[in-house]
Amino acid sequence: MTLDFYFHPFSSYCQKALIALYENDIPFTPQVLNGPDSPAGQALAAIWPLKRFPVLVDGDRTIFEATCIIEYLGLYHPGPVRLIPEDPKAALEVRMMDRFFDNYISTPQQKVVADALRPAADRDPYGVKEARAMLDASYAWLDKTMAEREWAAGDPFSLADCAAAPFLFYADWTHPIGERFPRVTAYRQRLLQRPSFARAVDEARPYRKFFPLGAPDRD
């Protein structure tokens, strides 16, 4: 039975799950969410009333949240690239790093972007300042952590890297990593060279004009 994947190509969380699908060449039917009135948007509202995405539908099973989708794929549609280690101690490191990228890179990055979408009178300069400070602190911690690592949890490529790729991609657009954190910059570049993520980035290129802070002329 074909998997139905409800997503938008420009969404970082959707890209996180797409990387897992592409890593193992898992066939799926793309249900692109081009607005709430699109056929995919109406179908998603019926399946998942909260209407947040990505969502994976596998027969009578509905799986939401990118991390859970990746875990589900590993259990029910495994491929040659194992994104969560079988060893529980190694798996814990992977899951911890996945939480790091979700909570301390993506969350503050999205705070800055969401604020830019608000009317000027409703913006939160103090909250944006806090979010940028958290990104700086997160970059600094990650720069030290990556001193002897190729991938986020060591080796090999894992769920944590599925999270890191889109979150660092957009974070650098929002609050540049720059030369202050060379290991983070080098890691981000390795992620961009990973074929699964490079494919997701290319598929999202037509939507760059919608980035509220202005997409840089790179990547």
PDB file of C-alpha atoms in Angstrom:
ATOM      1  CA  MET A   1       0.000   0.000   0.000  1.00  0.00           C
ATOM      2  CA  THR A   2       1.309   3.437  -0.958  1.00  0.00           C
ATOM      3  CA  LEU A   3       2.205   5.924   1.752  1.00  0.00           C
ATOM      4  CA  ASP A   4       0.522   9.333   1.556  1.00  0.00           C
ATOM      5  CA  PHE A   5       2.736  12.153   2.765  1.00  0.00           C
ATOM      6  CA  TYR A   6       1.108  15.513   3.511  1.00  0.00           C
ATOM      7  CA  PHE A   7       3.702  18.266   3.429  1.00  0.00           C
ATOM      8  CA  HIS A   8       4.947  21.525   2.003  1.00  0.00           C
ATOM      9  CA  PRO A   9       8.387  21.499   0.339  1.00  0.00           C
ATOM     10  CA  PHE A  10       9.531  24.747   2.015  1.00  0.00           C
ATOM     11  CA  SER A  11       8.723  23.592   5.566  1.00  0.00           C
ATOM     12  CA  SER A  12      11.752  22.641   7.652  1.00  0.00           C
ATOM     13  CA  TYR A  13       9.874  19.962   9.574  1.00  0.00           C
ATOM     14  CA  CYS A  14       8.588  18.484   6.331  1.00  0.00           C
ATOM     15  CA  GLN A  15      12.123  18.448   4.948  1.00  0.00           C
ATOM     16  CA  LYS A  16      13.231  16.613   8.085  1.00  0.00           C
ATOM     17  CA  ALA A  17      10.852  13.756   7.285  1.00  0.00           C
ATOM     18  CA  LEU A  18      11.567  13.939   3.538  1.00  0.00           C
ATOM     19  CA  ILE A  19      15.241  13.263   4.211  1.00  0.00           C
ATOM     20  CA  ALA A  20      14.308   9.960   5.851  1.00  0.00           C
ATOM     21  CA  LEU A  21      12.076   9.018   2.924  1.00  0.00           C
ATOM     22  CA  TYR A  22      14.795   9.887   0.419  1.00  0.00           C
ATOM     23  CA  GLU A  23      17.623   8.233   2.376  1.00  0.00           C
ATOM     24  CA  ASN A  24      15.943   4.848   1.973  1.00  0.00           C
ATOM     25  CA  ASP A  25      14.208   5.519  -1.345  1.00  0.00           C
ATOM     26  CA  ILE A  26      10.817   4.811   0.220  1.00  0.00           C
ATOM     27  CA  PRO A  27       8.000   5.255  -2.323  1.00  0.00           C
ATOM     28  CA  PHE A  28       5.210   7.607  -1.325  1.00  0.00           C
ATOM     29  CA  THR A  29       2.443   9.684  -2.846  1.00  0.00           C
ATOM     30  CA  PRO A  30       3.170  13.394  -2.295  1.00  0.00           C
ATOM     31  CA  GLN A  31       0.199  15.350  -1.022  1.00  0.00           C
ATOM     32  CA  VAL A  32       1.453  18.922  -1.379  1.00  0.00           C
ATOM     33  CA  LEU A  33      -0.372  21.410   0.844  1.00  0.00           C
ATOM     34  CA  ASN A  34      -0.964  24.397  -1.394  1.00  0.00           C
ATOM     35  CA  GLY A  35      -3.342  26.145   0.982  1.00  0.00           C
ATOM     36  CA  PRO A  36      -6.250  24.974   3.164  1.00  0.00           C
ATOM     37  CA  ASP A  37      -8.677  24.859   0.227  1.00  0.00           C
ATOM     38  CA  SER A  38      -6.472  22.649  -1.910  1.00  0.00           C
ATOM     39  CA  PRO A  39      -7.499  18.981  -2.220  1.00  0.00           C
ATOM     40  CA  ALA A  40      -4.572  17.941  -0.012  1.00  0.00           C
ATOM     41  CA  GLY A  41      -5.434  20.647   2.522  1.00  0.00           C
ATOM     42  CA  GLN A  42      -9.043  19.519   2.765  1.00  0.00           C
ATOM     43  CA  ALA A  43      -7.985  15.878   3.069  1.00  0.00           C
ATOM     44  CA  LEU A  44      -5.522  16.743   5.833  1.00  0.00           C
ATOM     45  CA  ALA A  45      -8.199  18.626   7.793  1.00  0.00           C
ATOM     46  CA  ALA A  46     -10.385  15.513   7.713  1.00  0.00           C
ATOM     47  CA  ILE A  47      -7.529  13.239   8.769  1.00  0.00           C
ATOM     48  CA  TRP A  48      -5.872  15.462  11.381  1.00  0.00           C
ATOM     49  CA  PRO A  49      -8.085  18.265  12.763  1.00  0.00           C
ATOM     50  CA  LEU A  50      -5.101  20.234  14.082  1.00  0.00           C
ATOM     51  CA  LYS A  51      -3.976  20.584  10.453  1.00  0.00           C
ATOM     52  CA  ARG A  52      -0.300  20.709  11.355  1.00  0.00           C
ATOM     53  CA  PHE A  53       2.174  18.990   9.080  1.00  0.00           C
ATOM     54  CA  PRO A  54       3.959  16.828   8.063  1.00  0.00           C
ATOM     55  CA  VAL A  55       1.570  13.902   8.347  1.00  0.00           C
ATOM     56  CA  LEU A  56       2.115  10.384   7.041  1.00  0.00           C
ATOM     57  CA  VAL A  57      -0.824   8.087   6.259  1.00  0.00           C
ATOM     58  CA  ASP A  58      -0.135   4.383   5.936  1.00  0.00           C
ATOM     59  CA  GLY A  59      -3.399   2.559   5.356  1.00  0.00           C
ATOM     60  CA  ASP A  60      -5.492   3.086   8.480  1.00  0.00           C
ATOM     61  CA  ARG A  61      -2.568   4.577  10.435  1.00  0.00           C
ATOM     62  CA  THR A  62      -1.980   8.323  10.703  1.00  0.00           C
ATOM     63  CA  ILE A  63       1.407   9.438  12.003  1.00  0.00           C
ATOM     64  CA  PHE A  64       2.155  13.059  12.859  1.00  0.00           C
ATOM     65  CA  GLU A  65       5.293  14.903  14.001  1.00  0.00           C
ATOM     66  CA  ALA A  66       8.460  14.545  11.919  1.00  0.00           C
ATOM     67  CA  THR A  67      10.431  12.623  14.547  1.00  0.00           C
ATOM     68  CA  CYS A  68       7.625  10.100  14.978  1.00  0.00           C
ATOM     69  CA  ILE A  69       7.307   9.713  11.213  1.00  0.00           C
ATOM     70  CA  ILE A  70      11.012   8.879  10.971  1.00  0.00           C
ATOM     71  CA  GLU A  71      10.742   6.406  13.846  1.00  0.00           C
ATOM     72  CA  TYR A  72       7.685   4.840  12.180  1.00  0.00           C
ATOM     73  CA  LEU A  73       9.462   4.464   8.851  1.00  0.00           C
ATOM     74  CA  GLY A  74      12.339   2.713  10.576  1.00  0.00           C
ATOM     75  CA  LEU A  75       9.959   0.229  12.183  1.00  0.00           C
ATOM     76  CA  TYR A  76       7.520  -0.450   9.345  1.00  0.00           C
ATOM     77  CA  HIS A  77       9.383   0.526   6.172  1.00  0.00           C
ATOM     78  CA  PRO A  78      13.046  -0.084   6.985  1.00  0.00           C
ATOM     79  CA  GLY A  79      15.763   0.405   4.422  1.00  0.00           C
ATOM     80  CA  PRO A  80      19.549   0.110   4.245  1.00  0.00           C
ATOM     81  CA  VAL A  81      20.118   3.403   6.104  1.00  0.00           C
ATOM     82  CA  ARG A  82      19.224   2.885   9.748  1.00  0.00           C
ATOM     83  CA  LEU A  83      18.490   6.329  11.185  1.00  0.00           C
ATOM     84  CA  ILE A  84      18.022   5.203  14.790  1.00  0.00           C
ATOM     85  CA  PRO A  85      20.701   2.829  16.099  1.00  0.00           C
ATOM     86  CA  GLU A  86      19.740  -0.566  17.417  1.00  0.00           C
ATOM     87  CA  ASP A  87      22.001  -0.079  20.429  1.00  0.00           C
ATOM     88  CA  PRO A  88      19.902   1.740  23.072  1.00  0.00           C
ATOM     89  CA  LYS A  89      22.795   3.882  24.329  1.00  0.00           C
ATOM     90  CA  ALA A  90      23.629   5.088  20.835  1.00  0.00           C
ATOM     91  CA  ALA A  91      19.920   5.614  20.158  1.00  0.00           C
ATOM     92  CA  LEU A  92      19.663   7.814  23.262  1.00  0.00           C
ATOM     93  CA  GLU A  93      22.417  10.091  21.938  1.00  0.00           C
ATOM     94  CA  VAL A  94      20.643  10.332  18.595  1.00  0.00           C
ATOM     95  CA  ARG A  95      17.322  11.204  20.217  1.00  0.00           C
ATOM     96  CA  MET A  96      18.946  13.744  22.530  1.00  0.00           C
ATOM     97  CA  MET A  97      20.582  15.509  19.582  1.00  0.00           C
ATOM     98  CA  ASP A  98      17.284  15.404  17.701  1.00  0.00           C
ATOM     99  CA  ARG A  99      15.654  17.226  20.629  1.00  0.00           C
ATOM    100  CA  PHE A 100      18.509  19.735  20.670  1.00  0.00           C
ATOM    101  CA  PHE A 101      17.942  20.723  17.046  1.00  0.00           C
ATOM    102  CA  ASP A 102      14.171  20.870  17.471  1.00  0.00           C
ATOM    103  CA  ASN A 103      14.121  22.885  20.680  1.00  0.00           C
ATOM    104  CA  TYR A 104      17.258  25.025  20.587  1.00  0.00           C
ATOM    105  CA  ILE A 105      17.788  25.660  16.872  1.00  0.00           C
ATOM    106  CA  SER A 106      14.383  25.390  15.199  1.00  0.00           C
ATOM    107  CA  THR A 107      12.269  26.923  17.969  1.00  0.00           C
ATOM    108  CA  PRO A 108      14.206  30.206  18.311  1.00  0.00           C
ATOM    109  CA  GLN A 109      14.697  30.416  14.536  1.00  0.00           C
ATOM    110  CA  GLN A 110      10.963  30.138  13.975  1.00  0.00           C
ATOM    111  CA  LYS A 111      10.346  32.727  16.689  1.00  0.00           C
ATOM    112  CA  VAL A 112      12.331  35.285  14.694  1.00  0.00           C
ATOM    113  CA  VAL A 113      10.588  34.386  11.422  1.00  0.00           C
ATOM    114  CA  ALA A 114       7.111  34.377  12.970  1.00  0.00           C
ATOM    115  CA  ASP A 115       7.730  37.800  14.474  1.00  0.00           C
ATOM    116  CA  ALA A 116       8.617  39.169  11.034  1.00  0.00           C
ATOM    117  CA  LEU A 117       5.220  38.009   9.763  1.00  0.00           C
ATOM    118  CA  ARG A 118       3.329  40.022  12.386  1.00  0.00           C
ATOM    119  CA  PRO A 119       2.040  43.536  11.864  1.00  0.00           C
ATOM    120  CA  ALA A 120       4.647  46.037  13.058  1.00  0.00           C
ATOM    121  CA  ALA A 121       2.542  47.050  16.059  1.00  0.00           C
ATOM    122  CA  ASP A 122       2.330  43.466  17.293  1.00  0.00           C
ATOM    123  CA  ARG A 123       5.983  42.540  17.100  1.00  0.00           C
ATOM    124  CA  ASP A 124       8.034  41.378  20.062  1.00  0.00           C
ATOM    125  CA  PRO A 125      11.568  42.852  19.928  1.00  0.00           C
ATOM    126  CA  TYR A 126      12.463  41.483  23.351  1.00  0.00           C
ATOM    127  CA  GLY A 127      11.356  37.962  22.377  1.00  0.00           C
ATOM    128  CA  VAL A 128      13.345  38.161  19.142  1.00  0.00           C
ATOM    129  CA  LYS A 129      16.415  39.315  21.065  1.00  0.00           C
ATOM    130  CA  GLU A 130      16.047  36.318  23.396  1.00  0.00           C
ATOM    131  CA  ALA A 131      15.643  33.973  20.426  1.00  0.00           C
ATOM    132  CA  ARG A 132      18.802  35.280  18.770  1.00  0.00           C
ATOM    133  CA  ALA A 133      20.702  34.894  22.045  1.00  0.00           C
ATOM    134  CA  MET A 134      19.534  31.286  22.263  1.00  0.00           C
ATOM    135  CA  LEU A 135      20.748  30.660  18.726  1.00  0.00           C
ATOM    136  CA  ASP A 136      24.158  32.077  19.606  1.00  0.00           C
ATOM    137  CA  ALA A 137      24.361  29.880  22.697  1.00  0.00           C
ATOM    138  CA  SER A 138      23.235  26.856  20.699  1.00  0.00           C
ATOM    139  CA  TYR A 139      25.758  27.491  17.934  1.00  0.00           C
ATOM    140  CA  ALA A 140      28.525  27.774  20.528  1.00  0.00           C
ATOM    141  CA  TRP A 141      27.573  24.509  22.224  1.00  0.00           C
ATOM    142  CA  LEU A 142      27.250  22.693  18.913  1.00  0.00           C
ATOM    143  CA  ASP A 143      30.601  24.027  17.705  1.00  0.00           C
ATOM    144  CA  LYS A 144      32.304  22.375  20.679  1.00  0.00           C
ATOM    145  CA  THR A 145      30.243  19.191  20.337  1.00  0.00           C
ATOM    146  CA  MET A 146      31.178  18.761  16.675  1.00  0.00           C
ATOM    147  CA  ALA A 147      34.924  18.941  17.389  1.00  0.00           C
ATOM    148  CA  GLU A 148      35.423  15.227  16.744  1.00  0.00           C
ATOM    149  CA  ARG A 149      32.182  14.327  14.987  1.00  0.00           C
ATOM    150  CA  GLU A 150      31.279  14.077  11.332  1.00  0.00           C
ATOM    151  CA  TRP A 151      27.557  13.764  12.034  1.00  0.00           C
ATOM    152  CA  ALA A 152      25.466  15.075  14.904  1.00  0.00           C
ATOM    153  CA  ALA A 153      25.541  11.951  17.069  1.00  0.00           C
ATOM    154  CA  GLY A 154      28.944  10.780  15.877  1.00  0.00           C
ATOM    155  CA  ASP A 155      28.756   8.193  13.137  1.00  0.00           C
ATOM    156  CA  PRO A 156      26.761   7.268  11.081  1.00  0.00           C
ATOM    157  CA  PHE A 157      24.158   9.662   9.622  1.00  0.00           C
ATOM    158  CA  SER A 158      21.016   9.486  11.764  1.00  0.00           C
ATOM    159  CA  LEU A 159      17.679  10.954  12.800  1.00  0.00           C
ATOM    160  CA  ALA A 160      19.618  13.775  14.469  1.00  0.00           C
ATOM    161  CA  ASP A 161      21.068  14.809  11.110  1.00  0.00           C
ATOM    162  CA  CYS A 162      17.611  14.705   9.522  1.00  0.00           C
ATOM    163  CA  ALA A 163      16.696  17.362  12.086  1.00  0.00           C
ATOM    164  CA  ALA A 164      19.932  19.316  11.848  1.00  0.00           C
ATOM    165  CA  ALA A 165      19.893  19.727   8.076  1.00  0.00           C
ATOM    166  CA  PRO A 166      16.802  21.920   7.565  1.00  0.00           C
ATOM    167  CA  PHE A 167      16.997  23.607  10.947  1.00  0.00           C
ATOM    168  CA  LEU A 168      20.595  24.786  10.507  1.00  0.00           C
ATOM    169  CA  PHE A 169      19.832  25.642   6.892  1.00  0.00           C
ATOM    170  CA  TYR A 170      17.125  28.138   7.819  1.00  0.00           C
ATOM    171  CA  ALA A 171      18.788  29.213  11.058  1.00  0.00           C
ATOM    172  CA  ASP A 172      21.804  30.465   9.121  1.00  0.00           C
ATOM    173  CA  TRP A 173      19.470  32.492   6.908  1.00  0.00           C
ATOM    174  CA  THR A 174      17.809  33.939  10.000  1.00  0.00           C
ATOM    175  CA  HIS A 175      20.785  34.476  12.319  1.00  0.00           C
ATOM    176  CA  PRO A 176      24.032  33.799  10.414  1.00  0.00           C
ATOM    177  CA  ILE A 177      26.436  31.264  11.860  1.00  0.00           C
ATOM    178  CA  GLY A 178      29.382  32.983  10.206  1.00  0.00           C
ATOM    179  CA  GLU A 179      33.044  32.517  10.962  1.00  0.00           C
ATOM    180  CA  ARG A 180      32.504  32.458  14.738  1.00  0.00           C
ATOM    181  CA  PHE A 181      31.546  28.798  14.691  1.00  0.00           C
ATOM    182  CA  PRO A 182      33.582  27.106  11.947  1.00  0.00           C
ATOM    183  CA  ARG A 183      32.663  23.546  12.919  1.00  0.00           C
ATOM    184  CA  VAL A 184      28.956  24.337  12.708  1.00  0.00           C
ATOM    185  CA  THR A 185      29.476  25.992   9.326  1.00  0.00           C
ATOM    186  CA  ALA A 186      31.419  22.975   8.060  1.00  0.00           C
ATOM    187  CA  TYR A 187      28.785  20.572   9.383  1.00  0.00           C
ATOM    188  CA  ARG A 188      26.015  22.575   7.692  1.00  0.00           C
ATOM    189  CA  GLN A 189      27.953  22.319   4.439  1.00  0.00           C
ATOM    190  CA  ARG A 190      28.292  18.537   4.795  1.00  0.00           C
ATOM    191  CA  LEU A 191      24.546  18.323   5.289  1.00  0.00           C
ATOM    192  CA  LEU A 192      23.945  20.352   2.124  1.00  0.00           C
ATOM    193  CA  GLN A 193      26.102  17.861   0.225  1.00  0.00           C
ATOM    194  CA  ARG A 194      24.067  14.883   1.438  1.00  0.00           C
ATOM    195  CA  PRO A 195      21.999  13.788  -1.616  1.00  0.00           C
ATOM    196  CA  SER A 196      18.778  13.344   0.364  1.00  0.00           C
ATOM    197  CA  PHE A 197      18.893  16.882   1.752  1.00  0.00           C
ATOM    198  CA  ALA A 198      20.213  18.399  -1.470  1.00  0.00           C
ATOM    199  CA  ARG A 199      17.117  16.994  -3.171  1.00  0.00           C
ATOM    200  CA  ALA A 200      14.799  18.531  -0.563  1.00  0.00           C
ATOM    201  CA  VAL A 201      16.566  21.902  -0.889  1.00  0.00           C
ATOM    202  CA  ASP A 202      16.242  21.863  -4.675  1.00  0.00           C
ATOM    203  CA  GLU A 203      12.552  20.975  -4.516  1.00  0.00           C
ATOM    204  CA  ALA A 204      11.957  23.956  -2.211  1.00  0.00           C
ATOM    205  CA  ARG A 205      13.764  26.533  -4.360  1.00  0.00           C
ATOM    206  CA  PRO A 206      10.600  27.843  -6.077  1.00  0.00           C
ATOM    207  CA  TYR A 207       9.267  28.968  -2.690  1.00  0.00           C
ATOM    208  CA  ARG A 208      12.249  31.021  -1.505  1.00  0.00           C
ATOM    209  CA  LYS A 209      10.550  34.304  -2.308  1.00  0.00           C
ATOM    210  CA  PHE A 210       8.171  33.623   0.573  1.00  0.00           C
ATOM    211  CA  PHE A 211      10.899  33.665   3.233  1.00  0.00           C
ATOM    212  CA  PRO A 212       9.885  36.750   5.247  1.00  0.00           C
ATOM    213  CA  LEU A 213      13.416  37.847   6.110  1.00  0.00           C
ATOM    214  CA  GLY A 214      14.569  37.568   2.500  1.00  0.00           C
ATOM    215  CA  ALA A 215      16.350  34.447   1.316  1.00  0.00           C
ATOM    216  CA  PRO A 216      20.097  35.024   0.815  1.00  0.00           C
ATOM    217  CA  ASP A 217      21.603  34.526  -2.628  1.00  0.00           C
ATOM    218  CA  ARG A 218      23.445  31.324  -1.683  1.00  0.00           C
ATOM    219  CA  ASP A 219      22.889  27.678  -0.812  1.00  0.00           C
TER     220      ASP A 219
END
